[in-house]
Every structure is written in C-alpha cells, then in structure tokens.
PDB file of C-alpha atoms in Angstrom:
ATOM      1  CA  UNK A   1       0.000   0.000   0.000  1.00 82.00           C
ATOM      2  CA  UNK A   2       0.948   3.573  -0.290  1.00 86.00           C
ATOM      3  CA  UNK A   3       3.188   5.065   2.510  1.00 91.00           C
ATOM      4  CA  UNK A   4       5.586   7.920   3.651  1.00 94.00           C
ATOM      5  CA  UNK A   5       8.762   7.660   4.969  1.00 95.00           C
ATOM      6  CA  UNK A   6      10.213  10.686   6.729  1.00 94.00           C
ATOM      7  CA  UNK A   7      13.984  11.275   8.189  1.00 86.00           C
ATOM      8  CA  UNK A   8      13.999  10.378  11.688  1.00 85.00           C
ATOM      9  CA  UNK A   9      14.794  13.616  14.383  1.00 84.00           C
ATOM     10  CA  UNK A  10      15.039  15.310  16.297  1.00 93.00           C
ATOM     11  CA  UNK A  11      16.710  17.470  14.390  1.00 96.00           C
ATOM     12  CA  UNK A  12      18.308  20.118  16.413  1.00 97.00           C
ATOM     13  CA  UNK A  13      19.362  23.651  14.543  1.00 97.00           C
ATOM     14  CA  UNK A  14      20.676  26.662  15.705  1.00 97.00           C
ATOM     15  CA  UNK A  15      18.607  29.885  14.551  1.00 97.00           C
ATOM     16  CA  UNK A  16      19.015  30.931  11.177  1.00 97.00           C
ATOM     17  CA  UNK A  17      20.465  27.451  10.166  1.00 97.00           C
ATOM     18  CA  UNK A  18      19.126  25.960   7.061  1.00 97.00           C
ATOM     19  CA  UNK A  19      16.655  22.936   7.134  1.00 97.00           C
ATOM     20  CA  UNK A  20      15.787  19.883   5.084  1.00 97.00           C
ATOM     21  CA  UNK A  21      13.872  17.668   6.541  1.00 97.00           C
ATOM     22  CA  UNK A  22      13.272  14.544   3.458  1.00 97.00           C
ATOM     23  CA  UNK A  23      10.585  12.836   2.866  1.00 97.00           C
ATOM     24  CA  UNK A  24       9.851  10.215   0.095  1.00 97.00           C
ATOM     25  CA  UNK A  25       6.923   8.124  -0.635  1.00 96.00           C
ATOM     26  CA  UNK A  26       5.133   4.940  -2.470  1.00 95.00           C
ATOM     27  CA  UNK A  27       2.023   5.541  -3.994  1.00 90.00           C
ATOM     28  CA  UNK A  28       0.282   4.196  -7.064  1.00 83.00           C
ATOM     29  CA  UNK A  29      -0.472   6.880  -9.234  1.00 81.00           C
ATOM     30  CA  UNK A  30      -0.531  10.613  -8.685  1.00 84.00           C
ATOM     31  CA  UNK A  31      -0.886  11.369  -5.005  1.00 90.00           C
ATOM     32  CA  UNK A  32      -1.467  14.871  -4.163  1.00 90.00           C
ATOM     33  CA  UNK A  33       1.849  15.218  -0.650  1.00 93.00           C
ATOM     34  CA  UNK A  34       1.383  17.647   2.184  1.00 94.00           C
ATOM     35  CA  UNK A  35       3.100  19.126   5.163  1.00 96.00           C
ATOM     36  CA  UNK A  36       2.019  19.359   8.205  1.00 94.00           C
ATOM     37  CA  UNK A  37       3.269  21.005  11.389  1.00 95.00           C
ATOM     38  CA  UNK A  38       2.152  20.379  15.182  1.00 92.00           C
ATOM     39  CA  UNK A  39       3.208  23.231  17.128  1.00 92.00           C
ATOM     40  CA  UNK A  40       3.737  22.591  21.496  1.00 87.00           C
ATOM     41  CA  UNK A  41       0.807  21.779  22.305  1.00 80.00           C
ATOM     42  CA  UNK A  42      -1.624  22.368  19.273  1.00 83.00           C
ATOM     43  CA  UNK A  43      -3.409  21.064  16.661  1.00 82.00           C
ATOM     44  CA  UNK A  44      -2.177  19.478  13.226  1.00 89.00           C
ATOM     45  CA  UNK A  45      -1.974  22.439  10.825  1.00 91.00           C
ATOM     46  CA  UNK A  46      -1.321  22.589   7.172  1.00 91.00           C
ATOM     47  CA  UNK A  47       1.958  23.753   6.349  1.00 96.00           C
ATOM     48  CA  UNK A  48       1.716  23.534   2.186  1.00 95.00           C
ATOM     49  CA  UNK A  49       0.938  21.249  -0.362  1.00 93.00           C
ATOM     50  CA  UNK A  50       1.473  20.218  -3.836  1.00 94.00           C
ATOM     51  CA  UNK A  51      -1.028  18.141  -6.304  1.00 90.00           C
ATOM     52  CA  UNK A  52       1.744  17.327  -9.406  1.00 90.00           C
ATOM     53  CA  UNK A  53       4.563  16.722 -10.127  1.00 93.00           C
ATOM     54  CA  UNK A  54       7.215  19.996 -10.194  1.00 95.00           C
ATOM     55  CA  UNK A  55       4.747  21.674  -8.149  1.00 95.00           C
ATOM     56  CA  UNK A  56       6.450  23.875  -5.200  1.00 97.00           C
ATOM     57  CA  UNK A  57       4.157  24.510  -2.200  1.00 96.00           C
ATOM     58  CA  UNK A  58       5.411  27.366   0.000  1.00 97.00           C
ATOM     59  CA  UNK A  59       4.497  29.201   2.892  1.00 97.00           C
ATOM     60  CA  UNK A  60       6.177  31.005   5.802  1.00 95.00           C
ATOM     61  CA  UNK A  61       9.439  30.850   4.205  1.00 97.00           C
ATOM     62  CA  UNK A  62       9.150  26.575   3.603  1.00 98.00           C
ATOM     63  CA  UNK A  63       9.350  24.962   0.645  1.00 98.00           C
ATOM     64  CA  UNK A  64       8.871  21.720  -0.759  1.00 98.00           C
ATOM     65  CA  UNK A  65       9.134  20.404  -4.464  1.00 98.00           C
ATOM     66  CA  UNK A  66       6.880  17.370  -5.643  1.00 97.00           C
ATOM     67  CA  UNK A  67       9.686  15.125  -6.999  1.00 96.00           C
ATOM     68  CA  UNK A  68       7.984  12.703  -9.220  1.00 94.00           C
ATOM     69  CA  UNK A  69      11.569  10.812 -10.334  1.00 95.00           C
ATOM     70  CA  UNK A  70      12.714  10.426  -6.638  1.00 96.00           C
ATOM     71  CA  UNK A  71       8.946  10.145  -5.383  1.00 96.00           C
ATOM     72  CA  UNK A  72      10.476  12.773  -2.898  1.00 97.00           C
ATOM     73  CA  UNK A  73       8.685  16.104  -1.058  1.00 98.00           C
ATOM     74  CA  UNK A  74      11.490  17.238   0.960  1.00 98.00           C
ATOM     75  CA  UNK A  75      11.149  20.152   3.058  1.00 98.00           C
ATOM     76  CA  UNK A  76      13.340  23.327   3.218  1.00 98.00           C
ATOM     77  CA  UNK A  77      13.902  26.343   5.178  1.00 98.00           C
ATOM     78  CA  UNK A  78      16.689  28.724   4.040  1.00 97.00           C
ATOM     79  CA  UNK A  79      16.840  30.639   7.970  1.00 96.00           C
ATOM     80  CA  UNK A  80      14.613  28.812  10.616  1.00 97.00           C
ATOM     81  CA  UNK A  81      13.553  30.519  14.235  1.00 97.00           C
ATOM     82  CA  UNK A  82      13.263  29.504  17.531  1.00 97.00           C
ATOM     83  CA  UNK A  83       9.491  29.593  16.370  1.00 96.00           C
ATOM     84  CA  UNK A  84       9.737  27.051  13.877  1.00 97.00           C
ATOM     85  CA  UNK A  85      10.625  24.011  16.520  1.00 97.00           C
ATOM     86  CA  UNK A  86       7.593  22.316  16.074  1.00 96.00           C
ATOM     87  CA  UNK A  87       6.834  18.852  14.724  1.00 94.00           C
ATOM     88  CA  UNK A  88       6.807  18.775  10.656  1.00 96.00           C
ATOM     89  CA  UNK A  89       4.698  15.277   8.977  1.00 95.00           C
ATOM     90  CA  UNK A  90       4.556  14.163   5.639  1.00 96.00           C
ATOM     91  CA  UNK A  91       1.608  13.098   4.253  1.00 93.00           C
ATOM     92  CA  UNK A  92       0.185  11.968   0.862  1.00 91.00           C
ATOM     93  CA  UNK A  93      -3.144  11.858  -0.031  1.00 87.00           C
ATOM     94  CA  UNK A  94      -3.836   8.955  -2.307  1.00 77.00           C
ATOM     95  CA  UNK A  95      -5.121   8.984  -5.642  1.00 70.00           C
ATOM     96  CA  UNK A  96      -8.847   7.936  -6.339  1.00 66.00           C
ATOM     97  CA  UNK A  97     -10.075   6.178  -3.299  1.00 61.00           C
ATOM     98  CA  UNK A  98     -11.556   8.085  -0.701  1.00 66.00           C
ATOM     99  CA  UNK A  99      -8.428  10.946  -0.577  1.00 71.00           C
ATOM    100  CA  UNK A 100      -7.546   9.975   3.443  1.00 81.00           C
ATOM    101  CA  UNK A 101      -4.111  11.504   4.516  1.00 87.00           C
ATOM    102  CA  UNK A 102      -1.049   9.256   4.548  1.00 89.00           C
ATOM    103  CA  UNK A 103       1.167   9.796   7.426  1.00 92.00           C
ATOM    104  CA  UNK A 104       4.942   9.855   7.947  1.00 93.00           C
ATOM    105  CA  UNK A 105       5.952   9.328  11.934  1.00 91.00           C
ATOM    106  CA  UNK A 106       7.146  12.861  11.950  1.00 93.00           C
ATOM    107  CA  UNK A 107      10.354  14.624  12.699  1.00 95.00           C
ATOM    108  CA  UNK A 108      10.765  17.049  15.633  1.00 95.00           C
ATOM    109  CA  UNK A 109      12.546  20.238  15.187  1.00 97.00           C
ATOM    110  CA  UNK A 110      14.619  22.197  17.570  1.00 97.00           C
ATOM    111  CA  UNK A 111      15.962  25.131  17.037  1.00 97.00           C
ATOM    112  CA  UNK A 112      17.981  27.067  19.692  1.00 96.00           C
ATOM    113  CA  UNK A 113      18.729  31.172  19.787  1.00 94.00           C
TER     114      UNK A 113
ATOM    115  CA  UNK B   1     -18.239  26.472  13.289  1.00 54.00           C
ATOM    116  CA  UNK B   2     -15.233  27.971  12.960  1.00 75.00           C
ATOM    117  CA  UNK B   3     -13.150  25.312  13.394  1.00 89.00           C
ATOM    118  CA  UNK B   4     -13.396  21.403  14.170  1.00 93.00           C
ATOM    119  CA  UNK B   5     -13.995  20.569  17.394  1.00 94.00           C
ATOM    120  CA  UNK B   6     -13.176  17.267  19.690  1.00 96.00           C
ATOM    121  CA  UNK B   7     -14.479  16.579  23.134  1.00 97.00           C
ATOM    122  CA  UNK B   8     -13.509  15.800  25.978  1.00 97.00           C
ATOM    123  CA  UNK B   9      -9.944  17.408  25.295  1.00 95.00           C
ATOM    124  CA  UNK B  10      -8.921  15.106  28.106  1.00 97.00           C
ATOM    125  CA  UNK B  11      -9.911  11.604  29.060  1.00 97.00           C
ATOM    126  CA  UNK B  12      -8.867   9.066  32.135  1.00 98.00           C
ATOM    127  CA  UNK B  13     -10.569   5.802  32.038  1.00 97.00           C
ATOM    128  CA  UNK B  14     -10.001   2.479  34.042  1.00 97.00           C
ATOM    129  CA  UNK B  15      -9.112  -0.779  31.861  1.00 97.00           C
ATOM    130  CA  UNK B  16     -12.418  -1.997  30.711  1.00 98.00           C
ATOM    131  CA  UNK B  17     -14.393   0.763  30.723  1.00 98.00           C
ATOM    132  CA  UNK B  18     -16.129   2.039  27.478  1.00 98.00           C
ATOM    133  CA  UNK B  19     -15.369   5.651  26.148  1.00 98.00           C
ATOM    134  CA  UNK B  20     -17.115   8.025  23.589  1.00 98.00           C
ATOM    135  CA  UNK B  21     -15.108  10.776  22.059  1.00 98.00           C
ATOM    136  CA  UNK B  22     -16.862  13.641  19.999  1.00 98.00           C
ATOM    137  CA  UNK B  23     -16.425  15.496  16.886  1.00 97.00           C
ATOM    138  CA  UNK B  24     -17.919  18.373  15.025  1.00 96.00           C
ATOM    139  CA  UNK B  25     -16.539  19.182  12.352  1.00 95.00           C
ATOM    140  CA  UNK B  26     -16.829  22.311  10.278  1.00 93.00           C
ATOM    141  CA  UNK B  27     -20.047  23.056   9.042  1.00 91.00           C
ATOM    142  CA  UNK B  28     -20.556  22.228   5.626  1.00 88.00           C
ATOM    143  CA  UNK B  29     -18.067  19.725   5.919  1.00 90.00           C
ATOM    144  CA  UNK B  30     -19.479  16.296   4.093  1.00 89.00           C
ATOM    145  CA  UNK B  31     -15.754  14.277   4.605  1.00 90.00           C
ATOM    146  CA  UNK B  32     -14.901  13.623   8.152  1.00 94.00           C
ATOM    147  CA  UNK B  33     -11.776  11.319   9.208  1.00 94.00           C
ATOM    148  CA  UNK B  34     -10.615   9.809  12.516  1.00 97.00           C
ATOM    149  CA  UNK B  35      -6.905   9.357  13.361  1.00 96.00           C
ATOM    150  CA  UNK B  36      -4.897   8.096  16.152  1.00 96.00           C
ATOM    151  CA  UNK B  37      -1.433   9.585  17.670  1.00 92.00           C
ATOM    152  CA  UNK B  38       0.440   7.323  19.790  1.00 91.00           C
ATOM    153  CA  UNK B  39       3.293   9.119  21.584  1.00 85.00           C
ATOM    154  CA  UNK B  40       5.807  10.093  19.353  1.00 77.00           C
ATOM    155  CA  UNK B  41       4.864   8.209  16.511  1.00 81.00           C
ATOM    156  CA  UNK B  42       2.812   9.009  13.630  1.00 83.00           C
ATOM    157  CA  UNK B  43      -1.167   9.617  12.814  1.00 90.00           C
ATOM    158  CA  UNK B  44      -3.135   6.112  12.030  1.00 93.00           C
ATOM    159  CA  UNK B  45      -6.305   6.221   9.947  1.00 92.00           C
ATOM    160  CA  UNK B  46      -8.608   4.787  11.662  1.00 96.00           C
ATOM    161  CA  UNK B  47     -11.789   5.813   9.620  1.00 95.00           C
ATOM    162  CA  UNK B  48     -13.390   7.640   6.754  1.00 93.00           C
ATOM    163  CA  UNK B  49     -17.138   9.176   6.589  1.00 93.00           C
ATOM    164  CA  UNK B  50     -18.354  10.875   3.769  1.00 90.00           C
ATOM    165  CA  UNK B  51     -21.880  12.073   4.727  1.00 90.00           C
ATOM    166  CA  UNK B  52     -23.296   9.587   7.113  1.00 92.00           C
ATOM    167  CA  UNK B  53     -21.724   6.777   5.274  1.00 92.00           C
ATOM    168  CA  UNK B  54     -18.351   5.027   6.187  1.00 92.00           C
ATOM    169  CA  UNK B  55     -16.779   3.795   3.203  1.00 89.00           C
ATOM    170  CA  UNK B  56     -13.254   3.369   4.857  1.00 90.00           C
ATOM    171  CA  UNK B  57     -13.342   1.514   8.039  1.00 93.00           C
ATOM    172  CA  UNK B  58      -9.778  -0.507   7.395  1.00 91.00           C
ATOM    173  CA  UNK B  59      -7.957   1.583   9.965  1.00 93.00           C
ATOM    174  CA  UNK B  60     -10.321   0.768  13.020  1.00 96.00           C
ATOM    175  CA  UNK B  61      -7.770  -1.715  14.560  1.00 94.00           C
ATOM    176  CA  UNK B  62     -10.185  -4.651  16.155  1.00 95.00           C
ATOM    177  CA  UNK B  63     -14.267  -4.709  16.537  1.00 95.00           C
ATOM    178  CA  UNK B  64     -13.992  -2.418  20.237  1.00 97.00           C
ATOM    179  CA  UNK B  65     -13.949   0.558  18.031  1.00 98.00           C
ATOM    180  CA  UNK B  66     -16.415   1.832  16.540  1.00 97.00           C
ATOM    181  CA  UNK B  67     -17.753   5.330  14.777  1.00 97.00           C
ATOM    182  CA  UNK B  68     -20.963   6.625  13.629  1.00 96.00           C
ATOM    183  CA  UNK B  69     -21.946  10.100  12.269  1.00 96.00           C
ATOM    184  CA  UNK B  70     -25.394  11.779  12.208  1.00 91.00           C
ATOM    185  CA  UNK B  71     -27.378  14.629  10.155  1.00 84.00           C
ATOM    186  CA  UNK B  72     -23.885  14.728   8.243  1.00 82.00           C
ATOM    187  CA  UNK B  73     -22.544  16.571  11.496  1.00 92.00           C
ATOM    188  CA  UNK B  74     -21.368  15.330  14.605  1.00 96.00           C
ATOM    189  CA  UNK B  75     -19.162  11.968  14.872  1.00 97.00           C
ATOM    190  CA  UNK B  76     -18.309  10.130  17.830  1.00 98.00           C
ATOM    191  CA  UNK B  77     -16.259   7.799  17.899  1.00 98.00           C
ATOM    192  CA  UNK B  78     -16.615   4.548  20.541  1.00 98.00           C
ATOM    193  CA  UNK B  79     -14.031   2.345  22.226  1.00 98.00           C
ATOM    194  CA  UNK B  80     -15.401  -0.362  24.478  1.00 98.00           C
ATOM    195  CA  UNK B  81     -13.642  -2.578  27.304  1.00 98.00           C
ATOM    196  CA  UNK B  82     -10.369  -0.288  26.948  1.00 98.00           C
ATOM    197  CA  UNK B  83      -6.868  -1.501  27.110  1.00 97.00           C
ATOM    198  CA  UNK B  84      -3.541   0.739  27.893  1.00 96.00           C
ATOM    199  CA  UNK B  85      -2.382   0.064  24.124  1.00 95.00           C
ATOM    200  CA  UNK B  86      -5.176   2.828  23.243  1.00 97.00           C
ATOM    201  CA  UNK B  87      -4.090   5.371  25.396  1.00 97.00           C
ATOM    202  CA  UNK B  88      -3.217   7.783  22.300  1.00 97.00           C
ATOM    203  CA  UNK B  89      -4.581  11.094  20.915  1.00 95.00           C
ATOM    204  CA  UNK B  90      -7.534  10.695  18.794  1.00 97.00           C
ATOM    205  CA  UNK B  91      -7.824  13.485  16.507  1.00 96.00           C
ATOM    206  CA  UNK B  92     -10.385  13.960  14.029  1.00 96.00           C
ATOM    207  CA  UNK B  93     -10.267  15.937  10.540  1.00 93.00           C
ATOM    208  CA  UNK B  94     -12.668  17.030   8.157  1.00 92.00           C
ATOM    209  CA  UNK B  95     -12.459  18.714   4.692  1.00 87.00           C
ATOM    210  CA  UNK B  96     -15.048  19.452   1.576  1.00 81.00           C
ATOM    211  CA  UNK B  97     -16.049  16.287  -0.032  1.00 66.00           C
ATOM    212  CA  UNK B  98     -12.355  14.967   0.535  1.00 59.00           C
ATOM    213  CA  UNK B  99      -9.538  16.881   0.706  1.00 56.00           C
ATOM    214  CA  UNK B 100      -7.326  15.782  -1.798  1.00 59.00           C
ATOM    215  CA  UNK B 101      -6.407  19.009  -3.307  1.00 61.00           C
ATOM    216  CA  UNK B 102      -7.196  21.277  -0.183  1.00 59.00           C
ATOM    217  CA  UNK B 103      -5.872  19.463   2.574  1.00 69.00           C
ATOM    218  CA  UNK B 104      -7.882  18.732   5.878  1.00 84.00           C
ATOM    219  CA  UNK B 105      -8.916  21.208   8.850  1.00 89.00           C
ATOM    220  CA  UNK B 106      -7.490  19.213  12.190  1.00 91.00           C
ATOM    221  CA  UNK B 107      -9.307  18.957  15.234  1.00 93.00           C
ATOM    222  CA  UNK B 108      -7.115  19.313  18.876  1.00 90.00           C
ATOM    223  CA  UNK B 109      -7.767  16.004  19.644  1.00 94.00           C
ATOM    224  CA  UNK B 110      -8.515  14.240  22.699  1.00 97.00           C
ATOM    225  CA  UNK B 111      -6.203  12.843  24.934  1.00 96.00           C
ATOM    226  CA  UNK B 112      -7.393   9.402  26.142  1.00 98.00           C
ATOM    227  CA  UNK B 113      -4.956   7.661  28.939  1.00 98.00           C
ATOM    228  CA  UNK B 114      -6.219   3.733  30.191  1.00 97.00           C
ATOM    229  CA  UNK B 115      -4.768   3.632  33.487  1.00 97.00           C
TER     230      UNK B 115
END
C-alpha cells in the first residue's frame, strides 16, 4: 500500500540554520503530498501542499518540491527561528479512493537562539 | 463552526471501561476522518465518513472501536472494554467532499490515557 517515509529527528538547529527535513513516498499513481506542522501543544496544521509533479508549495518561508523521479517532497527552510521548533509530517493523499491523509511518523525540530 | 472541534480534550478511564469521544466538524463539511497519535509516533487512519456513510473503516484496529456520524454533522467515535495500548490522541479531521487538493482542517484532539 501507499506510505511515507520521513527522516527520523530530532533534528536540532541553531537559529538561522538551514533545514531539510526529506521525505519520500510509495504511492500508485498521482498522489497529491502535504506538510504538516504540530506546534507545542496544538493542533495538526497545514503547512503547504502540492497536487503534481514539479509543483512547489510554500508558505512562511518553507518549501517543498513534488519530486515525481525520486517520489520525494522534501522540506526546506533557508533561515529557521526559535518559532519554527515544532513537529513537521509528511503526508500523501492517495489517488482515487476516498483521498484519506497518509502519514509519515514525523520529525521534531529544535531550534535554539 | 469555525473550526473542528473534539471533546472531551482530556480523558482518564479504568481498563475496561467504554469511552465516547466527539467530533464536530466544520459546518458544511461532508468528509470527516478519525486518526490516532500514539506518543511520538505518527497519525493512524482509523476511519473515513463521507456524509453519514463510512466507506473506509480498514484503519479501526479490532471490533472495540467503533464510529458513527449523524445529520452529516457530529461523529463520535466509541471504544469499548479499553486496554492501555489505546491510550493515544484521537484526533479527528474534516475537509469538503475529501480533501485531496485542499488538505484537511485538524481537530485538537482528545487525549485518552487507560490507566
């Protein structure tokens, strides 16, 4: 079946570091992939997304490219904040079917002043 | 409403007892999904509704659980004789008619410890 596979953290930064966090998946056809982030404390919240291939989804300064040749969504930050340590998730959302999120276990982010 | 939410935000419940956790999702809302958080891992489906209707059921991990969902609104979701390996978050998610292009709107979730 489909699935996500994100690196493992934490992942521990110092402020204004740059961040990938990589994520690759296994899907049968044309998955639309998201990124989540769980702040301390809070809810899942939708990060950005992409629905094809060579898409970019970006918001508050993230990227992430829909890699169709890797089957990769990495995630990148060119300057992260102490704000940013949060948890980041990969997901896919398969194609056809009834569209329910795919999950990576998630990858913790610290980063320090 | 504005948002979806899950209730109780908290839950403590002795081994064997049943629980019922609630959702309302956004209004308008006709896809509504139920995941579960185990600490520090990853969300599990656990169950899709579209309407009142649950075509996807193949998360709900043995026949204690159980979901239903009425007037295309509220969900709650049902866990009888509980055991410590479902002390998790349960968080619930719902989105327009699937959310494959827009991404899902995320409950808080409910924190259920079996003690």
């Amino acid at each position: 079946g489909d699935s996500v596979t994100q690196m493992e953290g934490p992942v521990t930064l110092s402020e204004e570091a740059f961040l990938t966090i990589n994520c690759t998946y296994t899907a049968t056809g044309y998955p639309s992939l998201f990124w989540y982030v769980q702040y301390p404390g809070e809810g899942l919240q939708l990060l950005l997304k992409a629905t094809k291939a060579d898409d970019k989804g970006s918001n508050k300064g993230f990227e992430a490219t829909y890699r169709k040749e890797t089957t990769s969504f990495h995630l990148e930050k060119g300057s992260v904040q102490v704000s940013d340590s949060a948890v980041y998730f990969c997901a896919l959302s398969e194609a056809g079917g009834y569209n329910k999120l795919i999950f990576g276990a998630g990858t913790r982010l610290a980063v320090h002043p | 409403g504005a948002g979806v939410s899950q209730s109780p935000s908290n839950k403590v419940t002795e081994k064997g007892k049943d629980v019922e956790l609630r959702c309302d999702p956004i209004s308008g809302h006709t896809a509504l999904y139920w995941y579960r958080q185990r600490l520090g891992q990853g969300l599990e489906f656990l169950i899709y509704f579209q309407g009142n209707s649950a075509p996807d059921k193949s998360g709900l991990p043995s026949d204690r659980f159980s979901a239903e969902r009425t007037g295309e609104s509220v969900s709650t979701l049902t866990i009888q004789r509980t055991q410590q390996e479902d002390s998790a978050v349960y968080l619930c998610a719902s989105s327009l008619a699937g959310g494959r292009t827009g991404g899902y709107t995320f409950g808080s979730g409910t924190r259920l410890t079996v003690v």
